[in-house]
């Protein structure tokens, strides 16, 4: 199992550009989520999905879009990049339902917006 | 809304000394508590979790944590740290019935020789 994979590892964007951060998991997990990590802020939830076709907003959703067409993939789209979106982005997945399972994290994507 | 407070942003210790990393959460009827570790330039991995039952939870790498409902705390401890424990540690809380995991701001543990 590859676990949770994220591409790219690093990305530099200019203000106003758009891009998609890719996330995939091969563990058949129902639940997937995106976090951003900023110094001194911990991890903040951007969007999450409890299954294919179902997404919801987290704590800091503005400026980001998601969709979940398959169980495996959960891409994060930046519509018009801003310097405030400079951050490290982590994707995570876990089994869902009423039983709690741990979240598995990807290695992260470091994004710089100039 | 649920919140998590990690009381120390940085904790320097010497090798083989004991360490305690503190975590408090806002009160709720039922919560599930987690500690994650992040080594430099890596993602997060689970150290331990409290779901129910015994309030003392043991995790990987010799870490343990104690759930204290009356003090709404979930402090992480290790009796003797190694250089390799240098990392950032995150406390996280999931409220019963919620899908969301709320993280604290992290504590950077630096183990010095």
PDB file of C-alpha atoms in Angstrom:
ATOM      1  CA  UNK A   1       0.000   0.000   0.000  1.00  0.00           C
ATOM      2  CA  UNK A   2       1.242   3.453  -0.893  1.00  0.00           C
ATOM      3  CA  UNK A   3      -1.018   4.987   1.801  1.00  0.00           C
ATOM      4  CA  UNK A   4      -1.870   8.657   1.229  1.00  0.00           C
ATOM      5  CA  UNK A   5       0.000  10.310  -1.623  1.00  0.00           C
ATOM      6  CA  UNK A   6       0.110  13.996  -2.463  1.00  0.00           C
ATOM      7  CA  UNK A   7       1.396  15.797  -5.539  1.00  0.00           C
ATOM      8  CA  UNK A   8       3.207  18.038  -6.071  1.00  0.00           C
ATOM      9  CA  UNK A   9       5.599  18.221  -3.119  1.00  0.00           C
ATOM     10  CA  UNK A  10       6.467  21.840  -3.800  1.00  0.00           C
ATOM     11  CA  UNK A  11       4.737  24.536  -5.843  1.00  0.00           C
ATOM     12  CA  UNK A  12       5.263  28.245  -6.450  1.00  0.00           C
ATOM     13  CA  UNK A  13       2.350  30.245  -7.815  1.00  0.00           C
ATOM     14  CA  UNK A  14       1.830  33.861  -8.749  1.00  0.00           C
ATOM     15  CA  UNK A  15      -1.077  35.757  -7.236  1.00  0.00           C
ATOM     16  CA  UNK A  16      -4.242  35.077  -9.204  1.00  0.00           C
ATOM     17  CA  UNK A  17      -3.134  31.756 -10.671  1.00  0.00           C
ATOM     18  CA  UNK A  18      -5.163  28.623 -10.081  1.00  0.00           C
ATOM     19  CA  UNK A  19      -4.015  25.102  -9.403  1.00  0.00           C
ATOM     20  CA  UNK A  20      -5.096  21.731  -8.061  1.00  0.00           C
ATOM     21  CA  UNK A  21      -3.369  19.847  -5.269  1.00  0.00           C
ATOM     22  CA  UNK A  22      -3.794  16.132  -5.752  1.00  0.00           C
ATOM     23  CA  UNK A  23      -4.487  13.599  -3.008  1.00  0.00           C
ATOM     24  CA  UNK A  24      -5.023   9.887  -3.395  1.00  0.00           C
ATOM     25  CA  UNK A  25      -5.340   6.955  -0.994  1.00  0.00           C
ATOM     26  CA  UNK A  26      -5.354   3.227  -1.649  1.00  0.00           C
ATOM     27  CA  UNK A  27      -6.772   2.051   1.685  1.00  0.00           C
ATOM     28  CA  UNK A  28     -10.459   2.236   0.687  1.00  0.00           C
ATOM     29  CA  UNK A  29     -11.036   4.923   3.316  1.00  0.00           C
ATOM     30  CA  UNK A  30     -14.384   6.694   3.295  1.00  0.00           C
ATOM     31  CA  UNK A  31     -13.274   9.828   5.088  1.00  0.00           C
ATOM     32  CA  UNK A  32     -10.808  12.280   3.547  1.00  0.00           C
ATOM     33  CA  UNK A  33      -9.811  15.769   4.561  1.00  0.00           C
ATOM     34  CA  UNK A  34      -7.545  18.682   3.747  1.00  0.00           C
ATOM     35  CA  UNK A  35      -5.655  20.724   6.326  1.00  0.00           C
ATOM     36  CA  UNK A  36      -3.329  23.651   6.088  1.00  0.00           C
ATOM     37  CA  UNK A  37      -0.434  24.074   8.500  1.00  0.00           C
ATOM     38  CA  UNK A  38       0.942  27.505   9.310  1.00  0.00           C
ATOM     39  CA  UNK A  39       3.650  28.307  11.883  1.00  0.00           C
ATOM     40  CA  UNK A  40       2.176  28.652  15.362  1.00  0.00           C
ATOM     41  CA  UNK A  41      -1.333  27.835  14.114  1.00  0.00           C
ATOM     42  CA  UNK A  42      -1.369  24.052  14.174  1.00  0.00           C
ATOM     43  CA  UNK A  43      -3.460  22.298  11.535  1.00  0.00           C
ATOM     44  CA  UNK A  44      -6.708  23.839  10.395  1.00  0.00           C
ATOM     45  CA  UNK A  45      -9.375  21.916   8.526  1.00  0.00           C
ATOM     46  CA  UNK A  46     -10.199  23.287   5.068  1.00  0.00           C
ATOM     47  CA  UNK A  47     -12.698  20.777   3.627  1.00  0.00           C
ATOM     48  CA  UNK A  48     -13.603  17.196   4.289  1.00  0.00           C
ATOM     49  CA  UNK A  49     -15.556  14.363   2.704  1.00  0.00           C
ATOM     50  CA  UNK A  50     -17.349  11.443   4.334  1.00  0.00           C
ATOM     51  CA  UNK A  51     -17.696   9.536   1.074  1.00  0.00           C
ATOM     52  CA  UNK A  52     -17.784   9.834  -2.702  1.00  0.00           C
ATOM     53  CA  UNK A  53     -20.074  12.669  -3.749  1.00  0.00           C
ATOM     54  CA  UNK A  54     -20.256  14.205  -0.257  1.00  0.00           C
ATOM     55  CA  UNK A  55     -18.136  17.151   0.860  1.00  0.00           C
ATOM     56  CA  UNK A  56     -18.411  19.769   3.580  1.00  0.00           C
ATOM     57  CA  UNK A  57     -16.593  22.846   4.788  1.00  0.00           C
ATOM     58  CA  UNK A  58     -14.126  22.941   7.619  1.00  0.00           C
ATOM     59  CA  UNK A  59     -12.753  25.836   9.594  1.00  0.00           C
ATOM     60  CA  UNK A  60     -11.049  27.772   6.756  1.00  0.00           C
ATOM     61  CA  UNK A  61     -12.779  26.951   3.432  1.00  0.00           C
ATOM     62  CA  UNK A  62     -12.641  30.340   1.686  1.00  0.00           C
ATOM     63  CA  UNK A  63     -10.656  30.338  -1.547  1.00  0.00           C
ATOM     64  CA  UNK A  64     -10.668  26.545  -1.882  1.00  0.00           C
ATOM     65  CA  UNK A  65     -12.912  24.084  -3.694  1.00  0.00           C
ATOM     66  CA  UNK A  66     -13.119  20.309  -3.436  1.00  0.00           C
ATOM     67  CA  UNK A  67     -14.988  17.474  -5.072  1.00  0.00           C
ATOM     68  CA  UNK A  68     -15.001  13.728  -4.456  1.00  0.00           C
ATOM     69  CA  UNK A  69     -15.964  11.723  -7.511  1.00  0.00           C
ATOM     70  CA  UNK A  70     -14.186   8.532  -6.412  1.00  0.00           C
ATOM     71  CA  UNK A  71     -13.327   6.947  -3.071  1.00  0.00           C
ATOM     72  CA  UNK A  72      -9.620   7.185  -3.849  1.00  0.00           C
ATOM     73  CA  UNK A  73      -9.177  10.815  -4.877  1.00  0.00           C
ATOM     74  CA  UNK A  74      -9.845  14.117  -3.156  1.00  0.00           C
ATOM     75  CA  UNK A  75      -8.314  17.075  -5.042  1.00  0.00           C
ATOM     76  CA  UNK A  76      -8.113  20.565  -3.579  1.00  0.00           C
ATOM     77  CA  UNK A  77      -8.497  23.481  -5.981  1.00  0.00           C
ATOM     78  CA  UNK A  78      -7.202  26.984  -5.421  1.00  0.00           C
ATOM     79  CA  UNK A  79      -9.334  29.211  -7.610  1.00  0.00           C
ATOM     80  CA  UNK A  80      -7.283  32.419  -7.524  1.00  0.00           C
ATOM     81  CA  UNK A  81      -4.176  32.091  -5.389  1.00  0.00           C
ATOM     82  CA  UNK A  82      -3.376  34.747  -2.790  1.00  0.00           C
ATOM     83  CA  UNK A  83      -0.232  35.225  -0.663  1.00  0.00           C
ATOM     84  CA  UNK A  84      -2.330  34.317   2.398  1.00  0.00           C
ATOM     85  CA  UNK A  85      -2.597  30.802   0.965  1.00  0.00           C
ATOM     86  CA  UNK A  86       1.141  30.256   1.320  1.00  0.00           C
ATOM     87  CA  UNK A  87       1.206  27.228   3.590  1.00  0.00           C
ATOM     88  CA  UNK A  88       1.883  23.519   3.864  1.00  0.00           C
ATOM     89  CA  UNK A  89      -1.129  21.462   2.863  1.00  0.00           C
ATOM     90  CA  UNK A  90      -1.822  17.992   4.236  1.00  0.00           C
ATOM     91  CA  UNK A  91      -4.351  15.477   3.042  1.00  0.00           C
ATOM     92  CA  UNK A  92      -5.573  12.796   5.444  1.00  0.00           C
ATOM     93  CA  UNK A  93      -7.860   9.777   5.247  1.00  0.00           C
ATOM     94  CA  UNK A  94      -9.514   7.305   7.589  1.00  0.00           C
ATOM     95  CA  UNK A  95     -12.296   4.772   7.769  1.00  0.00           C
ATOM     96  CA  UNK A  96     -15.573   6.472   8.497  1.00  0.00           C
ATOM     97  CA  UNK A  97     -18.782   5.593  10.237  1.00  0.00           C
ATOM     98  CA  UNK A  98     -19.447   5.529  13.936  1.00  0.00           C
ATOM     99  CA  UNK A  99     -16.268   3.620  14.811  1.00  0.00           C
ATOM    100  CA  UNK A 100     -13.312   5.884  15.253  1.00  0.00           C
ATOM    101  CA  UNK A 101     -10.190   5.120  13.291  1.00  0.00           C
ATOM    102  CA  UNK A 102      -6.957   7.055  13.139  1.00  0.00           C
ATOM    103  CA  UNK A 103      -6.331   9.514  10.345  1.00  0.00           C
ATOM    104  CA  UNK A 104      -3.438   8.760   8.012  1.00  0.00           C
ATOM    105  CA  UNK A 105      -1.613  11.791   6.674  1.00  0.00           C
ATOM    106  CA  UNK A 106       0.155  12.371   3.394  1.00  0.00           C
ATOM    107  CA  UNK A 107       3.650  13.897   3.210  1.00  0.00           C
ATOM    108  CA  UNK A 108       2.350  17.385   2.435  1.00  0.00           C
ATOM    109  CA  UNK A 109       2.546  19.970  -0.345  1.00  0.00           C
ATOM    110  CA  UNK A 110       4.506  23.144   0.353  1.00  0.00           C
ATOM    111  CA  UNK A 111       2.863  26.023  -1.547  1.00  0.00           C
ATOM    112  CA  UNK A 112       4.296  29.508  -1.950  1.00  0.00           C
ATOM    113  CA  UNK A 113       2.217  32.275  -3.506  1.00  0.00           C
ATOM    114  CA  UNK A 114       4.173  35.352  -4.610  1.00  0.00           C
TER     115      UNK A 114
ATOM    116  CA  UNK B   1     -17.093  24.898  19.091  1.00  0.00           C
ATOM    117  CA  UNK B   2     -14.472  22.536  20.387  1.00  0.00           C
ATOM    118  CA  UNK B   3     -11.034  24.011  21.044  1.00  0.00           C
ATOM    119  CA  UNK B   4      -7.662  22.620  22.077  1.00  0.00           C
ATOM    120  CA  UNK B   5      -4.951  24.458  24.003  1.00  0.00           C
ATOM    121  CA  UNK B   6      -1.379  23.292  24.078  1.00  0.00           C
ATOM    122  CA  UNK B   7       0.131  25.298  26.870  1.00  0.00           C
ATOM    123  CA  UNK B   8       3.756  25.268  25.740  1.00  0.00           C
ATOM    124  CA  UNK B   9       4.845  26.170  22.229  1.00  0.00           C
ATOM    125  CA  UNK B  10       8.422  24.979  22.823  1.00  0.00           C
ATOM    126  CA  UNK B  11       9.879  22.526  25.319  1.00  0.00           C
ATOM    127  CA  UNK B  12      13.666  22.012  25.491  1.00  0.00           C
ATOM    128  CA  UNK B  13      14.923  19.073  27.537  1.00  0.00           C
ATOM    129  CA  UNK B  14      18.119  17.105  27.950  1.00  0.00           C
ATOM    130  CA  UNK B  15      18.456  13.549  26.755  1.00  0.00           C
ATOM    131  CA  UNK B  16      17.219  10.918  29.253  1.00  0.00           C
ATOM    132  CA  UNK B  17      15.187  13.506  31.186  1.00  0.00           C
ATOM    133  CA  UNK B  18      11.410  13.077  31.642  1.00  0.00           C
ATOM    134  CA  UNK B  19       9.047  15.278  29.692  1.00  0.00           C
ATOM    135  CA  UNK B  20       5.394  16.304  29.889  1.00  0.00           C
ATOM    136  CA  UNK B  21       3.598  18.095  27.066  1.00  0.00           C
ATOM    137  CA  UNK B  22       0.363  19.677  28.210  1.00  0.00           C
ATOM    138  CA  UNK B  23      -2.984  19.690  26.420  1.00  0.00           C
ATOM    139  CA  UNK B  24      -6.351  21.025  27.558  1.00  0.00           C
ATOM    140  CA  UNK B  25      -9.606  20.935  25.634  1.00  0.00           C
ATOM    141  CA  UNK B  26     -12.914  22.712  25.983  1.00  0.00           C
ATOM    142  CA  UNK B  27     -15.463  20.697  27.854  1.00  0.00           C
ATOM    143  CA  UNK B  28     -17.908  18.438  26.090  1.00  0.00           C
ATOM    144  CA  UNK B  29     -20.171  15.532  26.890  1.00  0.00           C
ATOM    145  CA  UNK B  30     -18.025  13.057  25.014  1.00  0.00           C
ATOM    146  CA  UNK B  31     -14.675  13.559  23.370  1.00  0.00           C
ATOM    147  CA  UNK B  32     -12.046  11.443  21.733  1.00  0.00           C
ATOM    148  CA  UNK B  33      -8.458  12.541  22.203  1.00  0.00           C
ATOM    149  CA  UNK B  34      -5.336  12.034  20.126  1.00  0.00           C
ATOM    150  CA  UNK B  35      -1.659  12.899  20.115  1.00  0.00           C
ATOM    151  CA  UNK B  36       0.165  13.107  16.780  1.00  0.00           C
ATOM    152  CA  UNK B  37       3.888  13.571  16.127  1.00  0.00           C
ATOM    153  CA  UNK B  38       5.447  15.357  13.166  1.00  0.00           C
ATOM    154  CA  UNK B  39       9.113  14.813  12.433  1.00  0.00           C
ATOM    155  CA  UNK B  40      10.866  17.501  10.348  1.00  0.00           C
ATOM    156  CA  UNK B  41       9.583  17.722   6.766  1.00  0.00           C
ATOM    157  CA  UNK B  42       7.149  14.850   7.235  1.00  0.00           C
ATOM    158  CA  UNK B  43       3.428  14.330   7.667  1.00  0.00           C
ATOM    159  CA  UNK B  44       1.778  13.518  10.972  1.00  0.00           C
ATOM    160  CA  UNK B  45       1.599  10.076  12.530  1.00  0.00           C
ATOM    161  CA  UNK B  46      -0.522   8.902  15.412  1.00  0.00           C
ATOM    162  CA  UNK B  47       1.229   8.467  18.765  1.00  0.00           C
ATOM    163  CA  UNK B  48      -1.755   7.391  20.831  1.00  0.00           C
ATOM    164  CA  UNK B  49      -5.479   7.850  21.274  1.00  0.00           C
ATOM    165  CA  UNK B  50      -8.096   7.800  23.993  1.00  0.00           C
ATOM    166  CA  UNK B  51     -11.546   6.600  22.961  1.00  0.00           C
ATOM    167  CA  UNK B  52     -12.936   5.127  26.189  1.00  0.00           C
ATOM    168  CA  UNK B  53     -11.998   2.887  29.107  1.00  0.00           C
ATOM    169  CA  UNK B  54      -8.737   3.216  31.023  1.00  0.00           C
ATOM    170  CA  UNK B  55      -7.698   6.814  31.420  1.00  0.00           C
ATOM    171  CA  UNK B  56      -3.994   5.950  31.019  1.00  0.00           C
ATOM    172  CA  UNK B  57      -3.184   5.321  27.397  1.00  0.00           C
ATOM    173  CA  UNK B  58       0.087   3.935  26.106  1.00  0.00           C
ATOM    174  CA  UNK B  59       1.379   4.714  22.648  1.00  0.00           C
ATOM    175  CA  UNK B  60       4.343   4.139  20.414  1.00  0.00           C
ATOM    176  CA  UNK B  61       7.950   5.032  21.245  1.00  0.00           C
ATOM    177  CA  UNK B  62       7.376   4.833  25.012  1.00  0.00           C
ATOM    178  CA  UNK B  63       4.902   7.721  25.214  1.00  0.00           C
ATOM    179  CA  UNK B  64       1.791   7.667  27.383  1.00  0.00           C
ATOM    180  CA  UNK B  65      -1.019  10.098  28.138  1.00  0.00           C
ATOM    181  CA  UNK B  66      -3.615  10.425  30.861  1.00  0.00           C
ATOM    182  CA  UNK B  67      -7.177  11.530  30.249  1.00  0.00           C
ATOM    183  CA  UNK B  68      -8.475  13.687  33.106  1.00  0.00           C
ATOM    184  CA  UNK B  69     -12.139  14.496  32.600  1.00  0.00           C
ATOM    185  CA  UNK B  70     -12.502  16.817  35.594  1.00  0.00           C
ATOM    186  CA  UNK B  71      -9.557  18.949  34.444  1.00  0.00           C
ATOM    187  CA  UNK B  72     -10.341  18.488  30.716  1.00  0.00           C
ATOM    188  CA  UNK B  73      -6.717  17.579  30.113  1.00  0.00           C
ATOM    189  CA  UNK B  74      -4.815  14.988  28.114  1.00  0.00           C
ATOM    190  CA  UNK B  75      -1.131  15.490  28.925  1.00  0.00           C
ATOM    191  CA  UNK B  76       1.551  13.501  27.106  1.00  0.00           C
ATOM    192  CA  UNK B  77       4.481  12.054  29.058  1.00  0.00           C
ATOM    193  CA  UNK B  78       7.662  10.121  28.511  1.00  0.00           C
ATOM    194  CA  UNK B  79       9.914   9.081  31.415  1.00  0.00           C
ATOM    195  CA  UNK B  80      13.180   9.305  29.468  1.00  0.00           C
ATOM    196  CA  UNK B  81      13.522  11.063  26.107  1.00  0.00           C
ATOM    197  CA  UNK B  82      15.971  10.435  23.282  1.00  0.00           C
ATOM    198  CA  UNK B  83      17.479  12.747  20.700  1.00  0.00           C
ATOM    199  CA  UNK B  84      15.227  11.054  18.145  1.00  0.00           C
ATOM    200  CA  UNK B  85      12.123  12.340  19.978  1.00  0.00           C
ATOM    201  CA  UNK B  86      12.880  15.841  18.709  1.00  0.00           C
ATOM    202  CA  UNK B  87       9.737  16.714  16.760  1.00  0.00           C
ATOM    203  CA  UNK B  88       6.534  18.722  16.927  1.00  0.00           C
ATOM    204  CA  UNK B  89       3.669  17.189  18.870  1.00  0.00           C
ATOM    205  CA  UNK B  90       0.006  17.942  18.268  1.00  0.00           C
ATOM    206  CA  UNK B  91      -2.940  17.265  20.521  1.00  0.00           C
ATOM    207  CA  UNK B  92      -6.265  16.768  18.721  1.00  0.00           C
ATOM    208  CA  UNK B  93      -9.859  16.358  19.825  1.00  0.00           C
ATOM    209  CA  UNK B  94     -12.871  14.916  18.102  1.00  0.00           C
ATOM    210  CA  UNK B  95     -16.226  15.637  19.647  1.00  0.00           C
ATOM    211  CA  UNK B  96     -18.699  12.758  19.805  1.00  0.00           C
ATOM    212  CA  UNK B  97     -20.995  12.837  16.769  1.00  0.00           C
ATOM    213  CA  UNK B  98     -18.668  15.088  14.778  1.00  0.00           C
ATOM    214  CA  UNK B  99     -16.489  14.032  11.865  1.00  0.00           C
ATOM    215  CA  UNK B 100     -14.077  16.887  12.468  1.00  0.00           C
ATOM    216  CA  UNK B 101     -10.715  16.672  14.207  1.00  0.00           C
ATOM    217  CA  UNK B 102      -9.612  19.895  15.942  1.00  0.00           C
ATOM    218  CA  UNK B 103      -5.887  20.353  16.473  1.00  0.00           C
ATOM    219  CA  UNK B 104      -3.925  22.351  18.999  1.00  0.00           C
ATOM    220  CA  UNK B 105      -1.190  24.690  17.804  1.00  0.00           C
ATOM    221  CA  UNK B 106       1.572  22.226  18.535  1.00  0.00           C
ATOM    222  CA  UNK B 107       4.511  21.897  20.925  1.00  0.00           C
ATOM    223  CA  UNK B 108       8.045  21.709  19.583  1.00  0.00           C
ATOM    224  CA  UNK B 109      10.070  19.290  21.663  1.00  0.00           C
ATOM    225  CA  UNK B 110      13.832  19.668  21.371  1.00  0.00           C
ATOM    226  CA  UNK B 111      15.989  17.039  23.026  1.00  0.00           C
ATOM    227  CA  UNK B 112      19.547  18.207  23.627  1.00  0.00           C
ATOM    228  CA  UNK B 113      22.564  15.959  24.306  1.00  0.00           C
TER     229      UNK B 113
END
